[in-house]
Amino acid sequence: GAGVSQTPSNKVTEKGKYVELRCDPISGHTALYWYRQSLGQGPEFLIYFQGTGAADDSGLPNDRFFAVRPEGSVSTLKIQRTERGDSAVYLCASSSSGGPADTQYFGPGTRLTVL
Amino acid sequence: AQKITQTQPGMFVQEKEAVTLDCTYDTSDQSYGLFWYKQPSSGEMIFLIYQGSYDEQNATEGRYSLNFQKARKSANLVISASQLGDSAMYFCAMRELLRGGNQFYFGTGTSLTVIP
């Protein structure tokens, strides 16, 4: 079956621009997560959705970052006024219910480069 | 304090040998989950194995087993009969279940290279 997909796979932008990163979770998965992975580091939690609502956005670094999931499926991570420090791989993951032992399935990531 | 510590930035193992990747964790919760993921050069994170804090037996999944020592707060991954395709980054992660269990905390990873 289809796994988690993310588009674009690569995004190069200039400092100060706005970007949108898209995540298509596994069909039927109600839980969706966004992570940021910098070079040489493990993924860092950004935000968690259960259905349409952001159940935990405590990992968003500042108010330039925002994410939506309007219909409880596809999610978009939005970054305003991008900075060079935002350059990283942005990973999306989904799981069936967000339960305690729920396994997260990750997408291939979007590599964001801010020049 | 780091929630997850992986002290081995790089490891080498001979093909067909076993290898242990270390992971220690820090939590005051009694209920938590521990996960290992593999990240090949392609970048996708692949789930390997899960251990719940109340599980009495060590988790096993094929060639992967988790050596869970609760008192020492360690959750080492053992890969038996290493294969060339096992060369990748390996991440240990924890989920604290009593705090909503939404956040996964990842370590910095261990790069494993399997030598033919």
Short mmCIF file of C-alpha atoms in Angstrom, two decimals:
data_model
loop_
_atom_site.label_atom_id
_atom_site.label_comp_id
_atom_site.label_asym_id
_atom_site.label_seq_id
_atom_site.Cartn_x
_atom_site.Cartn_y
_atom_site.Cartn_z
CA GLY A 1 0.00 0.00 0.00
CA ALA A 2 0.97 3.63 -0.31
CA GLY A 3 3.18 5.03 2.41
CA VAL A 4 3.56 8.58 3.61
CA SER A 5 4.44 10.92 0.80
CA GLN A 6 5.91 14.40 0.97
CA THR A 7 6.22 17.08 -1.65
CA PRO A 8 8.37 18.61 -2.82
CA SER A 9 11.35 16.37 -2.18
CA ASN A 10 13.65 19.38 -2.41
CA LYS A 11 12.92 23.06 -1.98
CA VAL A 12 15.41 25.87 -2.44
CA THR A 13 14.29 29.32 -1.47
CA GLU A 14 15.71 32.70 -0.63
CA LYS A 15 15.89 34.21 2.82
CA GLY A 16 12.66 36.00 3.66
CA LYS A 17 10.44 33.98 1.35
CA TYR A 18 7.39 31.91 2.28
CA VAL A 19 7.33 28.14 1.76
CA GLU A 20 4.76 25.38 2.06
CA LEU A 21 5.64 21.74 2.57
CA ARG A 22 3.02 19.08 2.00
CA CYS A 23 2.45 15.72 3.65
CA ASP A 24 0.10 12.96 2.52
CA PRO A 25 -0.27 10.43 5.35
CA ILE A 26 -1.17 6.79 5.05
CA SER A 27 -4.85 6.49 4.30
CA GLY A 28 -6.90 6.11 7.45
CA HIS A 29 -4.21 7.32 9.82
CA THR A 30 -5.64 9.88 12.19
CA ALA A 31 -2.37 10.95 13.82
CA LEU A 32 0.14 13.06 11.91
CA TYR A 33 3.47 14.45 13.07
CA TRP A 34 5.99 16.92 11.69
CA TYR A 35 9.67 16.78 12.57
CA ARG A 36 12.74 18.74 11.57
CA GLN A 37 16.07 17.00 11.11
CA SER A 38 19.24 19.03 10.91
CA LEU A 39 22.46 17.58 9.57
CA GLY A 40 23.96 15.07 11.97
CA GLN A 41 21.03 15.20 14.35
CA GLY A 42 18.00 13.11 15.13
CA PRO A 43 14.53 14.31 14.21
CA GLU A 44 13.17 17.11 16.38
CA PHE A 45 9.44 17.18 17.10
CA LEU A 46 7.50 20.15 15.74
CA ILE A 47 3.75 19.46 15.87
CA TYR A 48 1.22 16.67 16.25
CA PHE A 49 -2.27 16.46 14.76
CA GLN A 50 -5.06 14.18 15.86
CA GLY A 51 -7.62 14.45 13.11
CA THR A 52 -7.98 18.06 12.05
CA GLY A 53 -6.74 19.67 15.22
CA ALA A 54 -3.23 20.41 16.37
CA ALA A 55 -3.11 18.46 19.62
CA ASP A 56 0.44 19.53 20.45
CA ASP A 57 2.34 22.34 18.74
CA SER A 58 4.89 22.82 21.49
CA GLY A 59 7.78 21.97 19.18
CA LEU A 60 7.23 24.80 16.71
CA PRO A 61 10.28 27.03 17.15
CA ASN A 62 8.51 30.38 16.69
CA ASP A 63 5.47 32.02 15.14
CA ARG A 64 6.95 31.89 11.66
CA PHE A 65 6.04 28.20 11.61
CA PHE A 66 2.45 27.08 11.21
CA ALA A 67 0.80 23.85 10.13
CA VAL A 68 -2.72 22.89 9.10
CA ARG A 69 -4.65 19.73 8.41
CA PRO A 70 -8.09 21.02 7.38
CA GLU A 71 -9.73 17.73 6.40
CA GLY A 72 -7.86 15.41 8.72
CA SER A 73 -5.73 13.93 5.98
CA VAL A 74 -3.20 16.03 4.06
CA SER A 75 -1.17 18.46 6.12
CA THR A 76 0.79 21.54 5.11
CA LEU A 77 3.67 22.99 7.08
CA LYS A 78 4.04 26.69 6.38
CA ILE A 79 7.13 28.74 7.08
CA GLN A 80 7.04 32.52 6.76
CA ARG A 81 10.02 34.82 6.33
CA THR A 82 12.40 31.91 6.01
CA GLU A 83 15.84 32.18 7.58
CA ARG A 84 19.04 30.32 6.74
CA GLY A 85 18.71 28.45 10.03
CA ASP A 86 15.48 26.89 8.79
CA SER A 87 17.50 24.79 6.34
CA ALA A 88 16.91 21.15 7.27
CA VAL A 89 15.03 18.04 6.24
CA TYR A 90 11.39 18.25 7.28
CA LEU A 91 9.92 14.83 8.02
CA CYS A 92 6.29 13.91 8.26
CA ALA A 93 5.02 10.77 9.97
CA SER A 94 1.60 9.26 10.49
CA SER A 95 0.21 6.59 12.76
CA SER A 96 -3.12 4.85 12.95
CA SER A 97 -4.44 6.39 16.13
CA GLY A 98 -1.72 8.13 18.10
CA GLY A 99 -2.01 5.52 20.80
CA PRO A 100 0.82 4.65 23.21
CA ALA A 101 2.47 1.88 21.25
CA ASP A 102 1.47 3.28 17.89
CA THR A 103 4.22 3.02 15.33
CA GLN A 104 4.95 6.14 13.35
CA TYR A 105 5.56 5.68 9.64
CA PHE A 106 7.75 8.33 8.13
CA GLY A 107 7.78 9.93 4.72
CA PRO A 108 10.95 10.53 2.71
CA GLY A 109 11.19 14.13 3.86
CA THR A 110 11.50 17.50 2.18
CA ARG A 111 14.98 18.97 2.09
CA LEU A 112 14.63 22.73 2.55
CA THR A 113 17.54 24.96 1.67
CA VAL A 114 17.33 28.66 2.47
CA LEU A 115 19.93 30.71 0.63
CA ALA B 1 19.30 16.86 30.17
CA GLN B 2 19.14 14.81 27.01
CA LYS B 3 16.15 12.52 26.88
CA ILE B 4 17.95 10.02 24.63
CA THR B 5 21.70 9.47 24.53
CA GLN B 6 23.47 7.49 21.86
CA THR B 7 27.17 7.54 22.63
CA GLN B 8 28.44 5.76 19.52
CA PRO B 9 28.59 8.15 16.57
CA GLY B 10 29.94 5.37 14.33
CA MET B 11 30.19 1.61 14.51
CA PHE B 12 31.71 -1.02 12.23
CA VAL B 13 30.76 -4.68 12.10
CA GLN B 14 31.85 -7.59 9.98
CA GLU B 15 29.18 -9.10 7.79
CA LYS B 16 27.35 -11.99 9.52
CA GLU B 17 28.49 -10.85 12.96
CA ALA B 18 26.23 -9.41 15.67
CA VAL B 19 26.42 -5.78 16.76
CA THR B 20 24.98 -3.83 19.70
CA LEU B 21 24.00 -0.19 19.39
CA ASP B 22 23.75 1.62 22.70
CA CYS B 23 20.91 3.81 23.90
CA THR B 24 20.22 5.29 27.30
CA TYR B 25 17.20 7.38 28.18
CA ASP B 26 16.12 9.81 30.83
CA THR B 27 12.58 10.02 32.12
CA SER B 28 10.78 10.28 35.43
CA ASP B 29 7.65 8.70 33.96
CA GLN B 30 6.78 5.11 34.75
CA SER B 31 4.98 4.60 31.46
CA TYR B 32 6.93 5.13 28.30
CA GLY B 33 7.77 3.49 24.99
CA LEU B 34 11.12 2.97 23.36
CA PHE B 35 11.63 2.71 19.61
CA TRP B 36 14.44 2.09 17.20
CA TYR B 37 14.45 3.42 13.67
CA LYS B 38 16.82 2.86 10.75
CA GLN B 39 17.58 5.67 8.34
CA PRO B 40 19.39 4.59 5.16
CA SER B 41 21.12 7.11 2.93
CA SER B 42 17.82 7.56 1.09
CA GLY B 43 16.61 9.43 4.17
CA GLU B 44 13.43 7.55 5.03
CA MET B 45 13.01 6.52 8.66
CA ILE B 46 12.14 2.84 8.96
CA PHE B 47 10.59 1.46 12.14
CA LEU B 48 12.47 -1.54 13.55
CA ILE B 49 11.31 -2.43 17.02
CA TYR B 50 9.28 -1.25 20.02
CA GLN B 51 9.58 -1.88 23.78
CA GLY B 52 7.03 -0.74 26.31
CA SER B 53 8.21 0.16 29.79
CA TYR B 54 5.92 -2.46 31.33
CA ASP B 55 6.92 -5.22 28.94
CA GLU B 56 8.70 -7.90 30.93
CA GLN B 57 10.30 -9.59 27.99
CA ASN B 58 12.78 -8.04 25.61
CA ALA B 59 11.25 -7.23 22.26
CA THR B 60 12.41 -9.15 19.20
CA GLU B 61 11.66 -8.65 15.52
CA GLY B 62 13.51 -11.02 13.23
CA ARG B 63 17.22 -10.19 13.43
CA TYR B 64 16.54 -7.25 15.74
CA SER B 65 16.24 -7.52 19.49
CA LEU B 66 16.08 -4.87 22.16
CA ASN B 67 18.13 -5.42 25.31
CA PHE B 68 15.94 -3.55 27.80
CA GLN B 69 17.48 -2.87 31.20
CA LYS B 70 14.95 -0.72 33.01
CA ALA B 71 16.97 -0.05 36.17
CA ARG B 72 19.88 1.18 34.07
CA LYS B 73 17.54 3.04 31.70
CA SER B 74 19.13 1.45 28.70
CA ALA B 75 17.54 0.08 25.55
CA ASN B 76 20.29 -1.27 23.36
CA LEU B 77 19.54 -2.60 19.89
CA VAL B 78 21.13 -5.90 18.94
CA ILE B 79 21.36 -6.80 15.27
CA SER B 80 22.28 -10.41 14.67
CA ALA B 81 23.89 -11.80 11.50
CA SER B 82 24.64 -8.36 10.04
CA GLN B 83 24.03 -7.83 6.35
CA LEU B 84 25.48 -5.24 3.99
CA GLY B 85 22.03 -3.68 3.74
CA ASP B 86 22.12 -2.93 7.46
CA SER B 87 24.57 -0.09 6.82
CA ALA B 88 22.62 3.03 7.84
CA MET B 89 21.99 5.50 10.63
CA TYR B 90 20.13 4.08 13.61
CA PHE B 91 18.06 6.23 15.93
CA CYS B 92 16.72 5.41 19.37
CA ALA B 93 13.56 7.25 20.39
CA MET B 94 11.31 7.52 23.42
CA ARG B 95 7.71 8.47 23.96
CA GLU B 96 6.54 9.49 27.44
CA LEU B 97 3.03 8.12 27.58
CA LEU B 98 1.67 9.86 30.66
CA ARG B 99 2.35 13.29 29.25
CA GLY B 100 0.07 12.70 26.29
CA GLY B 101 2.58 10.61 24.43
CA ASN B 102 2.65 12.97 21.49
CA GLN B 103 6.30 13.78 21.38
CA PHE B 104 8.98 11.40 20.28
CA TYR B 105 12.44 12.25 21.56
CA PHE B 106 15.22 11.05 19.28
CA GLY B 107 18.89 10.53 19.95
CA THR B 108 21.64 11.81 17.69
CA GLY B 109 21.99 8.44 16.02
CA THR B 110 24.68 5.85 15.37
CA SER B 111 26.10 5.29 11.91
CA LEU B 112 26.57 1.57 11.31
CA THR B 113 28.83 0.29 8.56
CA VAL B 114 28.80 -3.40 7.71
CA ILE B 115 32.09 -4.57 6.25
CA PRO B 116 32.07 -7.41 3.72
#
